[in-house]
Backbone as numpy.savetxt, mean C-alpha at the origin, in Angstrom:
# Nx Ny Nz CAx CAy CAz Cx Cy Cz
-11.33 -21.84 -0.96 -12.18 -20.66 -0.96 -11.29 -19.42 -0.96
-11.63 -18.46 -1.78 -10.86 -17.22 -1.86 -11.04 -16.42 -0.58
-9.98 -15.71 -0.20 -9.98 -14.91 1.03 -11.02 -13.79 0.98
-11.32 -13.31 -0.23 -12.26 -12.20 -0.39 -13.66 -12.64 -0.83
-13.89 -13.94 -0.95 -15.18 -14.43 -1.41 -16.24 -14.17 -0.34
-17.24 -13.38 -0.67 -18.31 -13.04 0.27 -19.31 -14.19 0.31
-19.17 -15.05 1.31 -19.98 -16.26 1.34 -20.82 -16.45 2.60
-20.45 -15.80 3.70 -21.14 -16.04 4.97 -22.26 -15.04 5.20
-23.43 -15.57 5.55 -24.51 -14.68 5.96 -24.15 -14.13 7.33
-24.86 -13.10 7.76 -24.49 -12.39 8.97 -24.50 -13.28 10.21
-25.44 -14.20 10.29 -25.51 -15.06 11.48 -24.30 -15.98 11.56
-23.87 -16.50 10.43 -22.69 -17.39 10.41 -21.44 -16.59 10.70
-21.30 -15.42 10.10 -20.13 -14.57 10.34 -20.07 -14.17 11.81
-21.22 -13.84 12.40 -21.25 -13.47 13.82 -20.80 -14.63 14.69
-21.24 -15.82 14.36 -20.84 -17.00 15.13 -19.35 -17.27 14.97
-18.85 -17.17 13.75 -17.42 -17.40 13.51 -16.54 -16.37 14.23
-17.04 -15.14 14.32 -16.28 -14.08 14.97 -16.51 -14.04 16.48
-17.51 -14.78 16.95 -17.80 -14.79 18.38 -18.50 -13.53 18.84
-19.37 -13.00 17.99 -20.09 -11.75 18.29 -21.57 -11.93 18.02
-22.30 -10.93 18.41 -23.73 -10.89 18.11 -23.92 -10.24 16.74
-24.95 -10.65 16.02 -25.22 -10.11 14.68 -25.43 -8.60 14.72
-26.04 -8.10 15.80 -26.24 -6.65 15.93 -24.90 -5.92 15.97
-23.91 -6.52 16.58 -22.58 -5.91 16.64 -22.00 -5.78 15.24
-22.19 -6.80 14.41 -21.71 -6.74 13.03 -22.42 -5.64 12.25
-23.72 -5.49 12.49 -24.45 -4.42 11.81 -23.92 -3.05 12.23
-23.64 -2.91 13.52 -23.10 -1.64 14.04 -21.73 -1.36 13.43
-20.87 -2.37 13.36 -19.55 -2.20 12.77 -19.65 -1.83 11.29
-20.64 -2.38 10.61 -20.86 -2.04 9.20 -21.27 -0.57 9.08
-22.19 -0.12 9.96 -22.63 1.28 9.94 -21.47 2.23 10.22
-20.56 1.83 11.11 -19.41 2.67 11.47 -18.29 2.60 10.43
-18.39 1.65 9.52 -17.36 1.51 8.48 -16.14 0.73 8.92
-16.25 0.00 10.03 -15.12 -0.82 10.49 -14.93 -2.03 9.60
-16.03 -2.67 9.25 -16.01 -3.84 8.37 -17.10 -3.61 7.33
-16.73 -3.73 6.07 -17.70 -3.50 4.99 -17.91 -4.79 4.21
-18.93 -5.55 4.57 -19.17 -6.82 3.87 -19.73 -6.59 2.47
-19.66 -7.63 1.67 -20.28 -7.57 0.35 -21.79 -7.58 0.51
-22.49 -7.27 -0.57 -23.95 -7.24 -0.52 -24.52 -8.09 -1.64
-25.65 -8.68 -1.35 -26.38 -9.42 -2.38 -27.21 -8.42 -3.18
-27.86 -8.90 -4.22 -28.71 -8.03 -5.03 -29.85 -7.48 -4.18
-30.29 -8.24 -3.20 -31.37 -7.80 -2.31 -30.89 -6.95 -1.16
-29.58 -6.74 -1.03 -29.05 -5.88 0.03 -28.56 -6.63 1.26
-28.67 -7.97 1.25 -28.20 -8.74 2.40 -26.68 -8.74 2.50
-26.17 -8.73 3.72 -24.74 -8.73 3.93 -24.16 -10.13 3.70
-22.99 -10.17 3.07 -22.24 -11.42 2.88 -20.79 -11.16 3.29
-20.33 -11.91 4.26 -19.00 -11.72 4.82 -18.01 -12.73 4.24
-16.81 -12.27 4.02 -15.74 -13.14 3.51 -14.90 -13.61 4.69
-14.06 -14.61 4.47 -13.13 -15.03 5.54 -12.25 -13.86 6.01
-11.88 -12.97 5.10 -11.09 -11.80 5.49 -11.90 -10.89 6.41
-13.19 -10.72 6.11 -14.06 -9.90 6.97 -14.15 -10.50 8.38
-14.27 -11.82 8.45 -14.37 -12.49 9.74 -13.07 -12.29 10.52
-11.93 -12.40 9.86 -10.64 -12.16 10.53 -10.55 -10.72 11.02
-11.06 -9.79 10.24 -11.05 -8.39 10.64 -11.97 -8.17 11.84
-13.11 -8.84 11.86 -14.02 -8.74 13.01 -13.33 -9.25 14.28
-12.61 -10.33 14.16 -11.87 -10.86 15.32 -10.80 -9.87 15.79
-10.14 -9.21 14.83 -9.13 -8.21 15.18 -9.76 -7.01 15.87
-10.92 -6.57 15.39 -11.64 -5.47 16.03 -11.98 -5.85 17.47
-12.47 -7.06 17.65 -12.82 -7.53 18.99 -11.58 -7.59 19.90
-10.45 -8.07 19.36 -9.23 -8.16 20.16 -8.74 -6.77 20.57
-8.73 -5.85 19.61 -8.28 -4.49 19.92 -9.18 -3.83 20.96
-10.47 -4.09 20.85 -11.43 -3.49 21.77 -11.33 -4.10 23.17
-11.33 -5.41 23.26 -11.40 -6.08 24.55 -10.03 -6.21 25.23
-9.02 -6.60 24.50 -7.71 -6.85 25.12 -6.87 -5.58 25.23
-6.92 -4.73 24.23 -6.07 -3.55 24.22 -6.80 -2.29 24.67
-8.12 -2.36 24.81 -8.89 -1.23 25.30 -9.00 -0.06 24.33
-8.88 -0.33 23.04 -8.97 0.72 22.03 -10.45 0.98 21.72
-10.83 2.27 21.65 -12.22 2.57 21.32 -12.46 2.38 19.82
-13.73 2.42 19.41 -14.06 2.12 18.01 -13.48 3.13 17.03
-13.41 4.40 17.43 -12.80 5.41 16.55 -11.31 5.10 16.36
-10.65 4.69 17.43 -9.24 4.32 17.33 -9.04 3.08 16.48
-9.94 2.13 16.61 -9.87 0.91 15.80 -10.04 1.24 14.33
-10.99 2.13 14.02 -11.20 2.53 12.62 -9.93 3.17 12.07
-9.30 4.02 12.87 -8.06 4.68 12.44 -6.95 3.66 12.21
-6.83 2.70 13.10 -5.82 1.64 12.97 -6.05 0.85 11.68
-7.30 0.47 11.44 -7.62 -0.30 10.24 -7.30 0.51 8.98
-7.67 1.79 8.98 -7.39 2.65 7.83 -5.89 2.77 7.58
-5.13 2.98 8.65 -3.68 3.12 8.52 -3.03 1.83 8.03
-3.48 0.70 8.56 -2.93 -0.58 8.12 -3.24 -0.82 6.65
-4.43 -0.42 6.22 -4.80 -0.56 4.82 -3.91 0.31 3.94
-3.64 1.53 4.38 -2.76 2.42 3.61 -1.34 1.88 3.55
-0.87 1.31 4.65 0.47 0.73 4.67 0.56 -0.42 3.67
-0.45 -1.27 3.64 -0.47 -2.38 2.68 -0.44 -1.87 1.25
-1.24 -0.83 0.97 -1.27 -0.26 -0.38 0.08 0.34 -0.75
0.70 1.03 0.19 2.01 1.63 -0.08 3.09 0.56 -0.28
3.03 -0.50 0.51 3.98 -1.59 0.33 3.82 -2.23 -1.05
2.58 -2.40 -1.48 2.34 -2.96 -2.81 2.90 -2.03 -3.88
2.72 -0.72 -3.71 3.23 0.24 -4.69 4.76 0.24 -4.72
5.39 0.15 -3.56 6.85 0.08 -3.51 7.33 -1.16 -4.25
6.64 -2.27 -4.06 7.00 -3.52 -4.74 6.89 -3.32 -6.26
5.81 -2.70 -6.71 5.63 -2.43 -8.15 6.76 -1.55 -8.69
7.11 -0.50 -7.94 8.16 0.41 -8.38 9.52 -0.28 -8.43
9.79 -1.14 -7.47 11.05 -1.88 -7.49 11.13 -2.81 -8.70
10.01 -3.42 -9.05 9.98 -4.27 -10.23 10.21 -3.45 -11.50
9.58 -2.27 -11.57 9.78 -1.39 -12.72 11.24 -0.95 -12.81
11.82 -0.63 -11.68 13.23 -0.21 -11.64 14.14 -1.33 -12.12
13.87 -2.54 -11.69 14.67 -3.69 -12.11 14.54 -3.91 -13.62
13.32 -3.78 -14.14 13.12 -3.94 -15.58 13.84 -2.84 -16.36
13.79 -1.62 -15.85 14.48 -0.50 -16.52 15.98 -0.72 -16.53
16.51 -1.18 -15.43 17.95 -1.45 -15.33 18.34 -2.57 -16.29
17.51 -3.59 -16.41 17.78 -4.68 -17.35 17.77 -4.16 -18.78
16.80 -3.30 -19.12 16.75 -2.72 -20.46 17.96 -1.82 -20.73
18.36 -1.05 -19.72 19.52 -0.18 -19.88 20.78 -1.00 -20.14
20.95 -2.07 -19.39 22.13 -2.91 -19.57 22.11 -3.57 -20.95
20.93 -3.99 -21.40 20.82 -4.60 -22.73 21.13 -3.58 -23.82
20.65 -2.36 -23.66 20.92 -1.31 -24.66 22.41 -0.97 -24.67
23.01 -0.93 -23.51 24.44 -0.65 -23.42 25.26 -1.76 -24.07
24.83 -2.99 -23.86 25.54 -4.13 -24.45 25.36 -4.17 -25.96
24.27 -3.58 -26.46 24.00 -3.59 -27.89 24.84 -2.57 -28.66
25.45 -1.62 -27.96 26.31 -0.62 -28.62 27.58 -1.33 -29.07
27.93 -1.24 -30.36 29.15 -1.91 -30.84 30.39 -1.44 -30.07
31.33 -2.35 -29.89 32.53 -2.07 -29.10 33.31 -0.89 -29.68
33.30 -0.73 -30.99 34.04 0.36 -31.61 33.51 1.73 -31.20
32.21 1.81 -30.97 31.64 3.09 -30.55 31.90 3.39 -29.09
32.08 2.37 -28.30 32.25 2.58 -26.87 33.49 3.40 -26.56
34.58 3.18 -27.32 35.80 3.93 -27.01 35.66 5.39 -27.41
34.69 5.68 -28.30 34.47 7.06 -28.70 33.60 7.82 -27.69
32.96 7.08 -26.85 32.11 7.73 -25.85 32.99 8.30 -24.75
32.89 9.58 -24.53 33.72 10.24 -23.53 32.80 10.80 -22.45
33.06 10.43 -21.21 32.21 10.99 -20.16 32.43 12.49 -20.04
31.36 13.21 -19.85 31.46 14.65 -19.69 31.40 15.01 -18.22
32.12 16.06 -17.90 32.06 16.53 -16.53 30.73 17.26 -16.32
30.28 17.17 -15.14 29.05 17.89 -14.81 29.37 19.37 -14.72
28.46 20.19 -15.13 28.71 21.62 -15.00 28.87 21.99 -13.53
29.78 22.87 -13.28 30.05 23.28 -11.91 28.98 24.26 -11.45
28.69 24.20 -10.20 27.75 25.16 -9.63 28.50 26.17 -8.76
29.84 26.21 -8.93 30.65 27.14 -8.15 30.34 28.57 -8.55
30.39 29.45 -7.61 30.12 30.85 -7.84 31.45 31.61 -7.73
31.78 32.36 -8.76 33.01 33.14 -8.77 32.61 34.60 -8.72
33.17 35.30 -7.76 32.88 36.72 -7.62 34.01 37.50 -8.28
33.66 38.37 -9.19 34.67 39.18 -9.88 34.59 40.59 -9.35
35.73 41.10 -9.00 35.82 42.49 -8.55 36.92 43.17 -9.37
36.60 44.28 -9.94 37.64 44.99 -10.71 38.70 45.55 -9.77
39.89 45.60 -10.30 40.99 46.17 -9.49 40.79 47.68 -9.40
41.03 48.17 -8.25 40.88 49.61 -8.05 42.22 50.33 -8.05
43.36 49.59 -8.12 44.69 50.21 -8.07 45.16 50.72 -9.41
44.52 50.58 -10.49 44.93 51.07 -11.81 44.50 52.43 -12.09
């Protein structure tokens, strides 16, 4: 079963999470857990939703975090995951670019390579000129 497959009705999800169904409805209204919906509007929870419900319960009961704090934690963790995925994508792009650069460099005939002369970077030094006053 896919982690995101919305398969559990609210009563089953509540039982799996060890909560009352009303609590799940409240969490949905607060935006802590957003289950999938059927065409008729019924909630369908995925295994990931159930794990999130358990985490909400743990943060609330064991760590004493209020619901607003839990929502903030969930939002921040979601952003961190998205950023980590983006970093991974960028690293892959960088690796592909480096591979292409190396291939292009290798494709340059050896005779041309000796003609390539590295250029110095332009200096950013500032020279102050003052005319001589002794003349």
